[in-house]
XYZ file of C-alpha atoms in Angstrom:
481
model
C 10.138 -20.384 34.998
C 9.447 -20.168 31.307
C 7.559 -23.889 30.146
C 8.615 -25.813 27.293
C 5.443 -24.805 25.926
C 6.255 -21.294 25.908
C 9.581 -21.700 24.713
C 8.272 -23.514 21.356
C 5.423 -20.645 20.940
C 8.608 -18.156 20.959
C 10.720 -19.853 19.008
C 8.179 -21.610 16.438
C 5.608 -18.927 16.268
C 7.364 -15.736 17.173
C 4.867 -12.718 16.807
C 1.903 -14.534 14.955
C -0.097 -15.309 18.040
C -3.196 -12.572 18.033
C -2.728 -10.102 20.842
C -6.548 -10.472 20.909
C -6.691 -14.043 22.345
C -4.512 -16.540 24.252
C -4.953 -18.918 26.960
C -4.798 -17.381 30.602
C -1.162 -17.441 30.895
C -1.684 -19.701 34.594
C -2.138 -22.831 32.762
C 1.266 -22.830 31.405
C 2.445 -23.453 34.941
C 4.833 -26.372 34.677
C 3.279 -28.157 37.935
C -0.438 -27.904 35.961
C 0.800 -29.395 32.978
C 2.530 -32.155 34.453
C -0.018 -33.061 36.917
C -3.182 -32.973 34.401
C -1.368 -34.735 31.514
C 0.191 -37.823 34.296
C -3.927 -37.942 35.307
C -5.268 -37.645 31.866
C -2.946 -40.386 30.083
C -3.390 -43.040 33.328
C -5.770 -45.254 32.438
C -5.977 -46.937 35.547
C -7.567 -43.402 36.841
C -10.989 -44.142 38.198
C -12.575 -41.213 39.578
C -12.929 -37.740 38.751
C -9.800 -35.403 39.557
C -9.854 -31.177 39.945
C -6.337 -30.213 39.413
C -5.505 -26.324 39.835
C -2.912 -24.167 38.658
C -0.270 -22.791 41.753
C 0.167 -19.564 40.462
C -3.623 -18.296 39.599
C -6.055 -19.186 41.919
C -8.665 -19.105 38.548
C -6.810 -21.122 36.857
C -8.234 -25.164 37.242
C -9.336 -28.016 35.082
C -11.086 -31.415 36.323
C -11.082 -34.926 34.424
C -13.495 -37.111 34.646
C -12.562 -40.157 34.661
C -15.579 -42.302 33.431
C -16.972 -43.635 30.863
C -14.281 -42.230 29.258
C -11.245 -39.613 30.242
C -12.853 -35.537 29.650
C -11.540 -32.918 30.394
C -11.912 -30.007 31.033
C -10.625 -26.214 31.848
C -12.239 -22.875 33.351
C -11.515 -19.045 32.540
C -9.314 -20.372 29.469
C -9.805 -16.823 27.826
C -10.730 -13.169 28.567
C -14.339 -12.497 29.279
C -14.503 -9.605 27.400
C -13.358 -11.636 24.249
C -15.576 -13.952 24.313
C -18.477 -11.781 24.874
C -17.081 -9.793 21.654
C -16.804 -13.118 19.786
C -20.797 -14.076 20.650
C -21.695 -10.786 19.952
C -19.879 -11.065 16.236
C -21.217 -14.661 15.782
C -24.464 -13.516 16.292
C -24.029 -11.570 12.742
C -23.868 -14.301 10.733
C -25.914 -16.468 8.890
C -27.472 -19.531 11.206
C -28.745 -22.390 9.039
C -31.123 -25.171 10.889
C -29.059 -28.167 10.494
C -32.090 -31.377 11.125
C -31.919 -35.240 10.085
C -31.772 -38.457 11.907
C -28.892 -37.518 14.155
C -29.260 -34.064 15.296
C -31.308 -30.660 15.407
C -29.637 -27.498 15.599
C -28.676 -23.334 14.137
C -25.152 -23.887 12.837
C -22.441 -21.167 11.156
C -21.126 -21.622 8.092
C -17.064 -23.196 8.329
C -15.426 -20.549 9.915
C -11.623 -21.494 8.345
C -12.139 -18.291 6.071
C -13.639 -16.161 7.936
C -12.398 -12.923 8.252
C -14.026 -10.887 11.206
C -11.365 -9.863 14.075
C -12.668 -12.439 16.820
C -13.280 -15.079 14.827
C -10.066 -15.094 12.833
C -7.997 -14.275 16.409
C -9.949 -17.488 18.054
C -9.044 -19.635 14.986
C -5.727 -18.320 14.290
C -4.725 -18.973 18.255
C -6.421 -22.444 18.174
C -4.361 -23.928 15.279
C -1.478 -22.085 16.013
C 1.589 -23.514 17.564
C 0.972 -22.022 21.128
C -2.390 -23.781 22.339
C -1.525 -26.866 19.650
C 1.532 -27.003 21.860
C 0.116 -26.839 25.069
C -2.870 -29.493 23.991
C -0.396 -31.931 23.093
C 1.323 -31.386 26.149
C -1.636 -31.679 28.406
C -3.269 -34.773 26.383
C 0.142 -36.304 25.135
C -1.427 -36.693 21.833
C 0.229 -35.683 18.910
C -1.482 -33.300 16.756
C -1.287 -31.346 13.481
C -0.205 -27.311 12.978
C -2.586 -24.997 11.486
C -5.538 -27.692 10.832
C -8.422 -27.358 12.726
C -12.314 -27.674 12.129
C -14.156 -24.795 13.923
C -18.025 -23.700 13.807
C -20.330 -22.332 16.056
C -23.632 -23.864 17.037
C -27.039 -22.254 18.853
C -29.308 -25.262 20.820
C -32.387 -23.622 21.313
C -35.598 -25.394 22.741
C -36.522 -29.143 21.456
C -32.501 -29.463 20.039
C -30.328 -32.259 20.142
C -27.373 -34.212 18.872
C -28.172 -37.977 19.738
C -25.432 -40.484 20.522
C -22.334 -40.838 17.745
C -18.869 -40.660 18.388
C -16.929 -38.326 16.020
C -14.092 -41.326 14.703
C -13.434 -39.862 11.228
C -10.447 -39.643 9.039
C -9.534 -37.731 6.359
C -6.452 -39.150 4.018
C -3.354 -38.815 6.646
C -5.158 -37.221 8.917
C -7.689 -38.068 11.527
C -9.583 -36.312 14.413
C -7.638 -36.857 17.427
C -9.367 -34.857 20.258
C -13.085 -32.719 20.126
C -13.267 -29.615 22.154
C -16.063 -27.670 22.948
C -16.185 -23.767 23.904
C -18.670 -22.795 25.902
C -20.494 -19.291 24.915
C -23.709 -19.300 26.962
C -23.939 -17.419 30.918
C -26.355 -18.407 33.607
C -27.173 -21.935 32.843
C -28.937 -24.675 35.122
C -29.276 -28.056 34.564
C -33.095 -27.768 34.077
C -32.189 -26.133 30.977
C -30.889 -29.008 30.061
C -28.099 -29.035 26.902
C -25.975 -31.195 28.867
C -23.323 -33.257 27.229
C -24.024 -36.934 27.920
C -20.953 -39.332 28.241
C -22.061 -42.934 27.819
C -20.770 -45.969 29.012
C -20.304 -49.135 27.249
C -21.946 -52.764 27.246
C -20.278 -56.140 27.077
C -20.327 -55.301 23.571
C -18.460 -52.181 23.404
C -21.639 -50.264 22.173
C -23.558 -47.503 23.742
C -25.619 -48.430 26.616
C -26.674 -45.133 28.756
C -25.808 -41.830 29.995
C -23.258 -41.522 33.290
C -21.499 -38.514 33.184
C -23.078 -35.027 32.404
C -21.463 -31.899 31.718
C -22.990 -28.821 31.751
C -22.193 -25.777 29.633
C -20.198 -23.459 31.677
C -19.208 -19.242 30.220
C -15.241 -19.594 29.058
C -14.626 -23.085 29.569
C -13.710 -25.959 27.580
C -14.553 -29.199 27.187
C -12.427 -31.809 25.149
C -11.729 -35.570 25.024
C -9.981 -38.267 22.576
C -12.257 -39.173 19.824
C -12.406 -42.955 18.757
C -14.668 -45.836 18.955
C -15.375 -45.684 22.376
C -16.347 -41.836 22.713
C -19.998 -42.256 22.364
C -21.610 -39.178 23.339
C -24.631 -36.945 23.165
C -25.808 -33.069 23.518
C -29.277 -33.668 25.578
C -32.421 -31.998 24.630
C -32.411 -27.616 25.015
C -35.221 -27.745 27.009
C -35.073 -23.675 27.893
C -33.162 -20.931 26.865
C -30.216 -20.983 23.840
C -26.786 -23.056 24.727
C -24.357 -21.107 22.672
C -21.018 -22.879 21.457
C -18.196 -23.438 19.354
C -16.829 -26.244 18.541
C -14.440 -28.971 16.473
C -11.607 -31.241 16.259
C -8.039 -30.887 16.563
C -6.314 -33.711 13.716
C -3.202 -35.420 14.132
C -1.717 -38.468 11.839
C -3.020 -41.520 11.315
C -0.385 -43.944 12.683
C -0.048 -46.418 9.783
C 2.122 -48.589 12.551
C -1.266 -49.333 14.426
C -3.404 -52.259 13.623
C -6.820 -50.855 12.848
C -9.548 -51.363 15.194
C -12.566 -52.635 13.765
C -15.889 -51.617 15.258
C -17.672 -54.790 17.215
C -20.512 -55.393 15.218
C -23.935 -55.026 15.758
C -25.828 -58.176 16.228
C -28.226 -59.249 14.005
C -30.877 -58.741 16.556
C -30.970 -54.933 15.929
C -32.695 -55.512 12.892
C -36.208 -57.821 13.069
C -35.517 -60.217 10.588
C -38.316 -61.567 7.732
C -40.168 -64.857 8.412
C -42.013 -66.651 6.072
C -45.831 -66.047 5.862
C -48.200 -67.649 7.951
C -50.613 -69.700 6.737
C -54.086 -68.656 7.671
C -57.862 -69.476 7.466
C -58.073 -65.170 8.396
C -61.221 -63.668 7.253
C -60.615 -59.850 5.872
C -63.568 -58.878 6.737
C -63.061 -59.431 10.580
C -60.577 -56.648 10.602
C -60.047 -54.765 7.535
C -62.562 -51.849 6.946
C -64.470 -53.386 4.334
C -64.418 -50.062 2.160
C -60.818 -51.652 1.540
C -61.892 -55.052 0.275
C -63.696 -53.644 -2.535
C -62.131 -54.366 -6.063
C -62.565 -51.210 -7.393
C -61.024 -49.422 -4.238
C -58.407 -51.501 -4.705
C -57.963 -50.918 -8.562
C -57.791 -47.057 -7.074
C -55.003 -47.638 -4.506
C -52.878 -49.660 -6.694
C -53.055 -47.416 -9.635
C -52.295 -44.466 -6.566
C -49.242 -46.938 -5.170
C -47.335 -47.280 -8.525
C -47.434 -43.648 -9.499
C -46.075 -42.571 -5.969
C -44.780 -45.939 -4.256
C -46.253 -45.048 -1.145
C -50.409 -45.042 -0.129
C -51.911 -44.361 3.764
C -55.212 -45.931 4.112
C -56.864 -43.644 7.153
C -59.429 -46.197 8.867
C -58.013 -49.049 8.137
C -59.022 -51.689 10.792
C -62.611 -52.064 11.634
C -63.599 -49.631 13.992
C -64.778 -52.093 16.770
C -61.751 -54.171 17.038
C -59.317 -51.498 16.657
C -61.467 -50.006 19.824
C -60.748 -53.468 21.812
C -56.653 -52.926 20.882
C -56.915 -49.265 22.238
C -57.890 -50.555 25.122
C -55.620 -53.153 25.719
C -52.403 -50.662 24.820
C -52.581 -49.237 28.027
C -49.569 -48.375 30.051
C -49.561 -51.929 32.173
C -49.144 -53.608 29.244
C -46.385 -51.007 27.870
C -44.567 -51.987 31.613
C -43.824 -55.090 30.269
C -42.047 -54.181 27.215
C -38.361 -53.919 26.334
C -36.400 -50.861 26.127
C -33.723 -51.365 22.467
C -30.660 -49.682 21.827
C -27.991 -49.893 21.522
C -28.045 -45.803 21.791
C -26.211 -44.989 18.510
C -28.851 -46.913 16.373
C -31.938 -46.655 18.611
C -33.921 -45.886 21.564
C -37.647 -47.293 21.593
C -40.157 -50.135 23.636
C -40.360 -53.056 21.767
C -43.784 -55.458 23.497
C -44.033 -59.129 22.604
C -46.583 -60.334 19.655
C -48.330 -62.116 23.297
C -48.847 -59.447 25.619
C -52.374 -59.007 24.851
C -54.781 -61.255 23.108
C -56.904 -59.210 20.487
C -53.352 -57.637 19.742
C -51.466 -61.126 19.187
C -54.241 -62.242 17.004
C -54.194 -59.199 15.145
C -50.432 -59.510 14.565
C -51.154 -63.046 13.691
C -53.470 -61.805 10.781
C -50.761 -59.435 9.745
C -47.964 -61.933 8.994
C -50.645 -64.517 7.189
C -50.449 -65.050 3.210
C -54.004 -64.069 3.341
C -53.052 -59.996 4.517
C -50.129 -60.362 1.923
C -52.714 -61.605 -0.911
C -54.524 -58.259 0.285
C -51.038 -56.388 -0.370
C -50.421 -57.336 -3.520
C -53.949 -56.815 -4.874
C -53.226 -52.919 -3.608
C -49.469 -52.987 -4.722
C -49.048 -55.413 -7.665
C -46.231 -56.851 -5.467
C -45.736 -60.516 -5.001
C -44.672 -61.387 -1.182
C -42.208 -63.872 0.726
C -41.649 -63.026 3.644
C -42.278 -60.662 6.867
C -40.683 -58.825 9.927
C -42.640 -57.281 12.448
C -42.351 -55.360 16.020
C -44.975 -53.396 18.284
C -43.094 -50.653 18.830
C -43.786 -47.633 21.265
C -42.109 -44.258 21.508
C -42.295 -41.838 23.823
C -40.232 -38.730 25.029
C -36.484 -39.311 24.026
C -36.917 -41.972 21.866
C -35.881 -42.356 18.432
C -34.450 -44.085 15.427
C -30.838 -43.773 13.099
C -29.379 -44.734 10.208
C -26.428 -46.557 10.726
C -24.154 -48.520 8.134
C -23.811 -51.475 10.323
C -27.647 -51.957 10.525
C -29.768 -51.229 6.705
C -32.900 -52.686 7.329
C -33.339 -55.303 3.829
C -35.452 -53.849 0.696
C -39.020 -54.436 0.882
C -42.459 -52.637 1.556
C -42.760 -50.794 4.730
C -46.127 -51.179 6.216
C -46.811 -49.648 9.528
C -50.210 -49.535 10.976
C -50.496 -46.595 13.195
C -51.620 -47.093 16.584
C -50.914 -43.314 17.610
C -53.729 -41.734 20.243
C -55.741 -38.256 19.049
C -54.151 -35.894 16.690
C -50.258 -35.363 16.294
C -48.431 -32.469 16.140
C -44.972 -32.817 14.012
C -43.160 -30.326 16.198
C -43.169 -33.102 18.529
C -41.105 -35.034 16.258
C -41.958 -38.812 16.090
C -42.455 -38.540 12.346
C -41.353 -41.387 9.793
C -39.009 -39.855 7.361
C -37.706 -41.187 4.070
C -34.338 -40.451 2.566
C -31.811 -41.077 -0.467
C -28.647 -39.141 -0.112
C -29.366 -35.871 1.366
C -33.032 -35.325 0.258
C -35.923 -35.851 1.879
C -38.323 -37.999 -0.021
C -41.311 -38.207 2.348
C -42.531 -37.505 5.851
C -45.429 -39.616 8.008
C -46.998 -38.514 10.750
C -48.251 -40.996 13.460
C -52.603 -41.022 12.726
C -54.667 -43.690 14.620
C -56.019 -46.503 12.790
C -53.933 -45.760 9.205
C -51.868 -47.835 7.296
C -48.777 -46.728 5.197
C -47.049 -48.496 2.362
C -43.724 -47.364 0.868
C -41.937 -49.059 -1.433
C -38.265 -48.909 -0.123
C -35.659 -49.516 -2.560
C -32.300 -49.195 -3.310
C -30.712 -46.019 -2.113
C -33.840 -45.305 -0.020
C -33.418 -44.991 3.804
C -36.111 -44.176 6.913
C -36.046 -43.118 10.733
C -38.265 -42.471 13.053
C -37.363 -38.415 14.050
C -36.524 -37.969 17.899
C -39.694 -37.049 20.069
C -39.154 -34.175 22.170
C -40.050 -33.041 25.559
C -42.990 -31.059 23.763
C -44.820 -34.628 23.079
C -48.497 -34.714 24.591
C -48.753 -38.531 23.460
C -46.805 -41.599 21.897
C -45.603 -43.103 19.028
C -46.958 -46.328 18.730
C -47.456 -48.830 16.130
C -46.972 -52.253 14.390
C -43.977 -52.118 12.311
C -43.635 -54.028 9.258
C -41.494 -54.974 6.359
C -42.647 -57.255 3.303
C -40.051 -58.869 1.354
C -40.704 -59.397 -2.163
C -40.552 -62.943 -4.059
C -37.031 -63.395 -5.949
């Protein structure tokens, strides 16, 4: 019996479909479609479901039903196709795609271009036939002949952290993300998975429950929104070979827009006013530091290039006796902060250990901000500060929701031995798209940057490579009004 599906293709689309491409022809069985859209669209559906196709015995999809409804279908295309199409992608230009959020070889937009495979693939993908058949298995409506479409290569140390692809564009919006899976022979110590997470009370990211891994002529897809946070874990061997997109449908201008929950204020350490203090400098800043015309030299340094590291900068004994203390029982006791789209670090209270709490004590007093300004020229308010720790996995992003206030960063560097920035871990500065300056972690230094307006920072994602961690105190000075 001839589907509606295939009906519309002949009708709507007679003769453009490429002869080199199209779906294998048992998922247009009538039983299949009926069965996996009823399952995908019930939202009381609570655990996973396989759902095969009567008439081909390779012919089967699954949905999985939490945190969110993915799905998913084997042997979509021929073999030999997509074997043809890898072998043509791998003749184009790769560029290294890196910032905050992600680390990956991408293609150019492949809407114009013109090699056979590629333009078969995309011509079949927007086309009416599989459009048809998406809609039909999704019950989403989408839009003819629009489609974003790239490939990507994950080799070792890549990543895309946790986001969740709601964007629109005018009329349009993404409606469902599908991923087409290129790469043979992979395990899941290879890692690459895709990482569904679930939700808190909140509605935000909270961890991983559902892992996918990338499976030769399958694909992946789900409905993008709000509450589609997801992740492409770490490569940790081999190259995970994809390509990938959105299908777009109209916005419905009938809907009352959702706003996003926000982020509680909490996700950003807020200023306090300065403490006041009876601190001696001398008892823990390296007293090559405290002398004027050092200081005449950093400041002069600090207002050509609004930023200065002091290597050294705590006197060598008691920055011995916090070494010591910093050991993992004491890291035990700290607390792990998300939520995952923004962050993923240990945070330790100012009390865990007592040289440490009076050293933090020091670092919030007018005193240490009299010290600032004498090596800045800035005049000082106020101060936020966290003992932060990160290790493999852990990172930092920029998010809209969560700009941390203007000020001068300081972050004294409690970092082990020497770093290696193809760990990642590094502190990078940003305005627009350009990349303004890179830290590394280095025990016992201080950095000042002057943030300002248009000026953003993360802390890059630390890889599986990473022989030691990130660890530091965490500061931002405000400046008087």
């Amino acid at each position: 019996m001839t589907t509606l599906v295939e009906k519309r293709a002949r009708i709507d689309d007679a003769g453009s479909t490429p002869g080199r491409v199209q779906l294998n022809r048992g998922y247009f069985d009538e039983q299949f479609i009926s069965k996996f859209r009823q399952a995908f669209t019930d939202q009381s559906l609570e655990h996973s479901l396989d759902i095969s196709a009567d008439k081909s015995s390779c012919c089967h999809g699954e949905i999985t039903a939490q945190p969110f409804h993915t799905g998913r279908l084997h042997e979509i295309f021929s073999r030999e196709f997509l074997r043809s199409l890898k072998d043509e992608l791998g003749q184009l230009t790769w560029h290294e795609r890196s910032n905050d959020l992600y680390s990956f070889f991408q293609t150019d937009d492949l809407a114009l271009n013109g090699n056979a495979n590629i333009k078969a693939l995309r011509d079949y993908l927007s086309g009416e036939e599989f459009v048809g058949f998406m809609e039909q298995i999704t019950g989403v409506q989408l839009t003819r002949g629009y489609l974003d479409l790239a490939a990507q290569r994950y080799k070792a140390t890549n990543h895309l952290l946790c986001h969740d692809d709601d964007v629109q564009r005018g009329k349009l919006t993404r409606k469902i993300a599908y991923i087409i899976y290129l790469t043979e022979e992979w395990a899941e110590s290879d890692g690459g998975a895709l990482g569904l997470f679930a939700a808190n009370d909140d509605g935000h990211p909270a961890n991983v429950v559902t892992r996918m891994l990338p499976k030769f002529n399958s694909i992946g897809f789900f409905l993008t929104g709000q509450g589609s946070f997801h992740t492409v874990e770490e490569v940790y061997n081999g190259e995970r070979w994809s390509v990938t997109g959105w299908f777009y449908g109209p916005v419905d201008d009938t809907e009352e827009a959702v706003e996003p929950t926000p982020l509680s204020s909490s996700v950003i350490a807020q200023p306090q006013p300065l403490l006041e203090s009876a601190a001696e400098l001398s008892k823990w800043i390296n007293p090559d530091y405290l002398q004027a015309d050092t200081q005449s030299r950093i400041q002069e340094a600090f207002l050509e290039q609004s930023s200065m590291e002091l290597c050294g900068f705590i006197c060598p004994q008691a920055f011995s006796t916090i070494e010591s203390e910093l050991n993992d029982s004491i890291w035990v006791q700290a607390h792990e902060r998300g939520p995952a789209h923004l962050r993923s670090y240990l945070e330790l209270d100012p009390d865990a250990a007592p040289t440490l709490s009076k050293l933090l004590e020091f670092l919030r007093s007018k005193a240490f901000a009299e010290f600032l300004t004498a090596s800045t020229s800035l005049e000082l308010s106020q101060v936020s500060q966290q003992v932060r720790r990160f290790d493999r996995g852990h990172y930092t992003l920029i998010h809209d929701q969560a700009l941390e206030p203007l000020g001068l960063d300081v972050v004294l560097s409690l970092a082990p031995g020497k770093w290696d920035d193809g760990w990642g871990g590094t502190m990078h500065y940003i305005a627009d798209k350009d990349e303004l300056l890179q830290i590394s972690p280095k025990a016992n230094s201080l950095s000042l940057v002057m943030r300002d307006e248009g000026t953003l920072r993360f802390v890059k994602y630390l890889n599986h490579t990473a022989e030691a961690s990130r660890q530091e105190v965490s500061m931002v000075f405000i400046e008087k009004e």
